[in-house]
Amino acid sequence: MPPIEIKPNVYWIGVNDRTTDLFEGLWPITQEGVSYNAYLIDDEKKAIIDLAKALKTDEFFGQIDQVTDISKLDYVVVNHMEPDHSGVLTTLRRIAPQVTILGTEKTRAMLASFYGITEGVQVVQDGETLSLGQHTLQFVYTPFVHWPETMVTYETGEQILFSCDAFGSYGAFRGAIFDDECIDPVFYEREALRYYVNIVAVFSRPVLKAIEKLASVPVSVIAPSHGLVWRKNPGHIVELYRKWAEYATGPTEAGVTLVYGSMYGNTEKMMNAVAQGISEEDVPVSIFDVTHTHVSYILPSLWTQRGVIVGAPTYEGSLFPPMVQVLEMAAVKKIQNKQAARFGSYGWSGGAQRHFEQLVEPLKWELAGSFEFVGSPTEEDLRHGEAFGAQFARLIKGDGETG
Ligand code: FEO
């Protein structure tokens, strides 16, 4: 994509990535893509804020060339060291050795450990300002949004917040980079939530601290390092992030994540009965088959919804392994304080329930009931499952108990 001027002499120069399958080598983006947004301020002193993954480097450096002579660059602001934003640094250093790299003290250490860069690095302090001529940058430390070295950069005249991972989302650009030009905001909001839960949610407390720290700063544009540039309504993405961060410890939405796995369809039959019971109570339910759905897509529902029902059979005396992987990732992502229940089939001895309880014990999930059935569910079993689902839904609505 060509450079896009977001304010006078401030340009988006990012990379639109539609070729990577797994973000961080872990999270699927084959269908959605992602952008690595970088920005160039063309002033008396010339600065790039954030870089990009080492991908499409000819295109990346070509964008800079379209605005200014790359040999005249003065600064690179490294808000965050993760290689999706710093990957082209070594190449940049080769073609523009005069550039001074700006970052926190922790960034300085990471530049050495990730890239062997020890020269031409200048540490900036929290709140420090730097004049480029007509534009002034202010650096604000925001540790653990996403890594410990992370900061954001604020351009004081145009009131642009270069927020790096904060307020970012998956989703490559579909022609428009601005919120007011985007014709499918639902896609980006969904992908912002998935990105938040996959990448940032463990650091929800630092996210809330950063939002609080920046609350008095007037912002006309939020320019994150992934996803839309927010200039029509920058407060919208901030409020979404605040809401999602508060879900880490506060109340969540009155809905149910019904996550199931089934070897031969018996647990799936019961899942349909349980879902029917939930629906009868008009409680929203999101259903995921763990054998067909990557956990990346399940985590947002687990994060935002109050109730979790796990449907999974016994497998060799333990819980069905694909379900184990989902619950283990939920533990990695610290998805806590849920109302939970489980059902599943077994062939002869069971064992899944005990394993399930071991897995969710550290998550502080409150277990509100369980039941198992042998082999294929009978009509009576299915009626029980439907009632079980309805009872759980009433609990989630706040007017019932399960057993
Ligand atoms: Fe987009 Fe934490 O890197």
mmCIF file of N, CA and C in Angstrom, residues 32-90:
data_model
loop_
_atom_site.group_PDB
_atom_site.id
_atom_site.type_symbol
_atom_site.label_atom_id
_atom_site.label_comp_id
_atom_site.label_asym_id
_atom_site.label_seq_id
_atom_site.Cartn_x
_atom_site.Cartn_y
_atom_site.Cartn_z
ATOM 1 N N GLU A 32 -8.233 -13.765 8.257
ATOM 2 C CA GLU A 32 -8.428 -12.375 8.674
ATOM 3 C C GLU A 32 -7.261 -11.467 8.321
ATOM 4 N N GLY A 33 -6.034 -12.010 8.346
ATOM 5 C CA GLY A 33 -4.848 -11.182 8.149
ATOM 6 C C GLY A 33 -4.602 -10.271 9.344
ATOM 7 N N VAL A 34 -3.595 -9.425 9.197
ATOM 8 C CA VAL A 34 -3.278 -8.461 10.263
ATOM 9 C C VAL A 34 -2.462 -7.346 9.619
ATOM 10 N N SER A 35 -2.473 -6.189 10.223
ATOM 11 C CA SER A 35 -1.584 -5.117 9.741
ATOM 12 C C SER A 35 -0.560 -4.805 10.818
ATOM 13 N N TYR A 36 0.630 -4.456 10.374
ATOM 14 C CA TYR A 36 1.653 -3.931 11.277
ATOM 15 C C TYR A 36 1.778 -2.459 10.920
ATOM 16 N N ASN A 37 1.164 -1.606 11.713
ATOM 17 C CA ASN A 37 1.122 -0.182 11.390
ATOM 18 C C ASN A 37 2.390 0.506 11.886
ATOM 19 N N ALA A 38 3.049 1.220 11.000
ATOM 20 C CA ALA A 38 4.169 2.081 11.372
ATOM 21 C C ALA A 38 3.836 3.475 10.860
ATOM 22 N N TYR A 39 4.494 4.471 11.434
ATOM 23 C CA TYR A 39 4.157 5.856 11.107
ATOM 24 C C TYR A 39 5.436 6.659 10.904
ATOM 25 N N LEU A 40 5.372 7.605 9.996
ATOM 26 C CA LEU A 40 6.530 8.446 9.673
ATOM 27 C C LEU A 40 6.131 9.908 9.843
ATOM 28 N N ILE A 41 6.918 10.632 10.613
ATOM 29 C CA ILE A 41 6.707 12.080 10.749
ATOM 30 C C ILE A 41 7.826 12.777 9.985
ATOM 31 N N ASP A 42 7.412 13.520 8.961
ATOM 32 C CA ASP A 42 8.361 14.173 8.060
ATOM 33 C C ASP A 42 8.474 15.648 8.465
ATOM 34 N N ASP A 43 9.470 15.939 9.295
ATOM 35 C CA ASP A 43 9.611 17.273 9.874
ATOM 36 C C ASP A 43 11.078 17.679 9.718
ATOM 37 N N GLU A 44 11.492 18.733 10.435
ATOM 38 C CA GLU A 44 12.923 19.103 10.377
ATOM 39 C C GLU A 44 13.765 17.901 10.806
ATOM 40 N N LYS A 45 13.321 17.268 11.868
ATOM 41 C CA LYS A 45 13.857 15.954 12.229
ATOM 42 C C LYS A 45 12.818 14.926 11.797
ATOM 43 N N LYS A 46 13.293 13.821 11.268
ATOM 44 C CA LYS A 46 12.367 12.822 10.715
ATOM 45 C C LYS A 46 12.369 11.577 11.608
ATOM 46 N N ALA A 47 11.173 11.145 11.959
ATOM 47 C CA ALA A 47 11.066 10.016 12.890
ATOM 48 C C ALA A 47 10.081 8.977 12.378
ATOM 49 N N ILE A 48 10.438 7.720 12.564
ATOM 50 C CA ILE A 48 9.493 6.627 12.360
ATOM 51 C C ILE A 48 9.055 6.141 13.739
ATOM 52 N N ILE A 49 7.766 5.910 13.878
ATOM 53 C CA ILE A 49 7.239 5.381 15.142
ATOM 54 C C ILE A 49 6.740 3.971 14.885
ATOM 55 N N ASP A 50 7.352 3.024 15.540
ATOM 56 C CA ASP A 50 7.117 1.589 15.341
ATOM 57 C C ASP A 50 7.553 1.181 13.932
ATOM 58 N N LEU A 51 7.855 -0.093 13.798
ATOM 59 C CA LEU A 51 8.312 -0.595 12.499
ATOM 60 C C LEU A 51 7.342 -1.690 12.055
ATOM 61 N N ALA A 52 7.867 -2.797 11.596
ATOM 62 C CA ALA A 52 7.007 -3.876 11.114
ATOM 63 C C ALA A 52 7.756 -5.195 11.239
ATOM 64 N N LYS A 53 7.015 -6.263 11.080
ATOM 65 C CA LYS A 53 7.610 -7.590 10.985
ATOM 66 C C LYS A 53 8.512 -7.638 9.742
ATOM 67 N N ALA A 54 9.523 -8.490 9.780
ATOM 68 C CA ALA A 54 10.431 -8.602 8.629
ATOM 69 C C ALA A 54 9.712 -9.327 7.502
ATOM 70 N N LEU A 55 8.902 -8.588 6.795
ATOM 71 C CA LEU A 55 8.009 -9.133 5.772
ATOM 72 C C LEU A 55 7.755 -8.008 4.787
ATOM 73 N N LYS A 56 7.788 -8.289 3.518
ATOM 74 C CA LYS A 56 7.551 -7.238 2.521
ATOM 75 C C LYS A 56 8.458 -6.039 2.776
ATOM 76 N N THR A 57 9.737 -6.299 3.016
ATOM 77 C CA THR A 57 10.634 -5.198 3.401
ATOM 78 C C THR A 57 10.842 -4.214 2.249
ATOM 79 N N ASP A 58 10.855 -4.705 1.013
ATOM 80 C CA ASP A 58 10.992 -3.772 -0.115
ATOM 81 C C ASP A 58 9.832 -2.782 -0.124
ATOM 82 N N GLU A 59 8.638 -3.318 0.113
ATOM 83 C CA GLU A 59 7.454 -2.454 0.130
ATOM 84 C C GLU A 59 7.535 -1.468 1.292
ATOM 85 N N PHE A 60 7.969 -1.963 2.445
ATOM 86 C CA PHE A 60 8.045 -1.099 3.632
ATOM 87 C C PHE A 60 9.011 0.062 3.404
ATOM 88 N N PHE A 61 10.223 -0.265 2.960
ATOM 89 C CA PHE A 61 11.202 0.806 2.771
ATOM 90 C C PHE A 61 10.853 1.664 1.551
ATOM 91 N N GLY A 62 10.156 1.078 0.591
ATOM 92 C CA GLY A 62 9.684 1.857 -0.554
ATOM 93 C C GLY A 62 8.691 2.937 -0.132
ATOM 94 N N GLN A 63 7.870 2.625 0.857
ATOM 95 C CA GLN A 63 6.918 3.624 1.361
ATOM 96 C C GLN A 63 7.662 4.815 1.960
ATOM 97 N N ILE A 64 8.726 4.530 2.703
ATOM 98 C CA ILE A 64 9.497 5.625 3.306
ATOM 99 C C ILE A 64 10.103 6.480 2.205
ATOM 100 N N ASP A 65 10.638 5.812 1.203
ATOM 101 C CA ASP A 65 11.262 6.530 0.082
ATOM 102 C C ASP A 65 10.279 7.459 -0.620
ATOM 103 N N GLN A 66 8.994 7.064 -0.622
ATOM 104 C CA GLN A 66 8.002 7.917 -1.294
ATOM 105 C C GLN A 66 7.759 9.231 -0.547
ATOM 106 N N VAL A 67 8.118 9.251 0.743
ATOM 107 C CA VAL A 67 7.891 10.455 1.550
ATOM 108 C C VAL A 67 9.183 11.246 1.747
ATOM 109 N N THR A 68 10.261 10.528 2.022
ATOM 110 C CA THR A 68 11.498 11.223 2.355
ATOM 111 C C THR A 68 12.688 10.325 2.030
ATOM 112 N N ASP A 69 13.845 10.936 2.027
ATOM 113 C CA ASP A 69 15.091 10.209 1.771
ATOM 114 C C ASP A 69 15.450 9.401 3.034
ATOM 115 N N ILE A 70 15.504 8.091 2.867
ATOM 116 C CA ILE A 70 15.709 7.242 4.044
ATOM 117 C C ILE A 70 17.055 7.514 4.731
ATOM 118 N N SER A 71 18.006 8.037 3.959
ATOM 119 C CA SER A 71 19.316 8.335 4.568
ATOM 120 C C SER A 71 19.253 9.596 5.436
ATOM 121 N N LYS A 72 18.077 10.254 5.412
ATOM 122 C CA LYS A 72 17.929 11.474 6.218
ATOM 123 C C LYS A 72 17.078 11.239 7.474
ATOM 124 N N LEU A 73 16.706 9.991 7.690
ATOM 125 C CA LEU A 73 15.934 9.683 8.906
ATOM 126 C C LEU A 73 16.778 9.976 10.144
ATOM 127 N N ASP A 74 16.130 10.529 11.171
ATOM 128 C CA ASP A 74 16.851 10.841 12.404
ATOM 129 C C ASP A 74 16.559 9.838 13.522
ATOM 130 N N TYR A 75 15.287 9.464 13.673
ATOM 131 C CA TYR A 75 14.895 8.649 14.826
ATOM 132 C C TYR A 75 13.994 7.479 14.423
ATOM 133 N N VAL A 76 14.127 6.427 15.164
ATOM 134 C CA VAL A 76 13.115 5.369 15.169
ATOM 135 C C VAL A 76 12.654 5.201 16.612
ATOM 136 N N VAL A 77 11.368 5.395 16.832
ATOM 137 C CA VAL A 77 10.804 5.199 18.164
ATOM 138 C C VAL A 77 10.342 3.750 18.260
ATOM 139 N N VAL A 78 10.933 3.006 19.161
ATOM 140 C CA VAL A 78 10.536 1.614 19.362
ATOM 141 C C VAL A 78 9.641 1.570 20.602
ATOM 142 N N ASN A 79 8.343 1.650 20.364
ATOM 143 C CA ASN A 79 7.405 1.587 21.487
ATOM 144 C C ASN A 79 7.408 0.213 22.143
ATOM 145 N N HIS A 80 7.732 -0.811 21.346
ATOM 146 C CA HIS A 80 7.548 -2.193 21.808
ATOM 147 C C HIS A 80 8.482 -3.074 20.988
ATOM 148 N N MET A 81 9.122 -4.005 21.658
ATOM 149 C CA MET A 81 10.185 -4.783 21.016
ATOM 150 C C MET A 81 9.719 -6.066 20.337
ATOM 151 N N GLU A 82 8.480 -6.474 20.524
ATOM 152 C CA GLU A 82 8.074 -7.742 19.908
ATOM 153 C C GLU A 82 8.352 -7.653 18.399
ATOM 154 N N PRO A 83 8.885 -8.718 17.814
ATOM 155 C CA PRO A 83 9.373 -8.627 16.431
ATOM 156 C C PRO A 83 8.319 -8.325 15.366
ATOM 157 N N ASP A 84 7.027 -8.383 15.709
ATOM 158 C CA ASP A 84 6.053 -7.916 14.716
ATOM 159 C C ASP A 84 6.159 -6.398 14.519
ATOM 160 N N HIS A 85 6.842 -5.723 15.430
ATOM 161 C CA HIS A 85 7.055 -4.276 15.295
ATOM 162 C C HIS A 85 8.521 -3.895 15.148
ATOM 163 N N SER A 86 9.411 -4.816 15.392
ATOM 164 C CA SER A 86 10.839 -4.447 15.353
ATOM 165 C C SER A 86 11.619 -5.278 14.332
ATOM 166 N N GLY A 87 10.922 -6.176 13.613
ATOM 167 C CA GLY A 87 11.607 -7.155 12.762
ATOM 168 C C GLY A 87 12.498 -6.566 11.682
ATOM 169 N N VAL A 88 12.135 -5.370 11.166
ATOM 170 C CA VAL A 88 12.949 -4.791 10.083
ATOM 171 C C VAL A 88 14.075 -3.911 10.618
ATOM 172 N N LEU A 89 14.266 -3.926 11.926
ATOM 173 C CA LEU A 89 15.245 -3.013 12.544
ATOM 174 C C LEU A 89 16.666 -3.252 12.043
ATOM 175 N N THR A 90 17.046 -4.512 11.946
ATOM 176 C CA THR A 90 18.415 -4.809 11.505
ATOM 177 C C THR A 90 18.648 -4.293 10.089
#
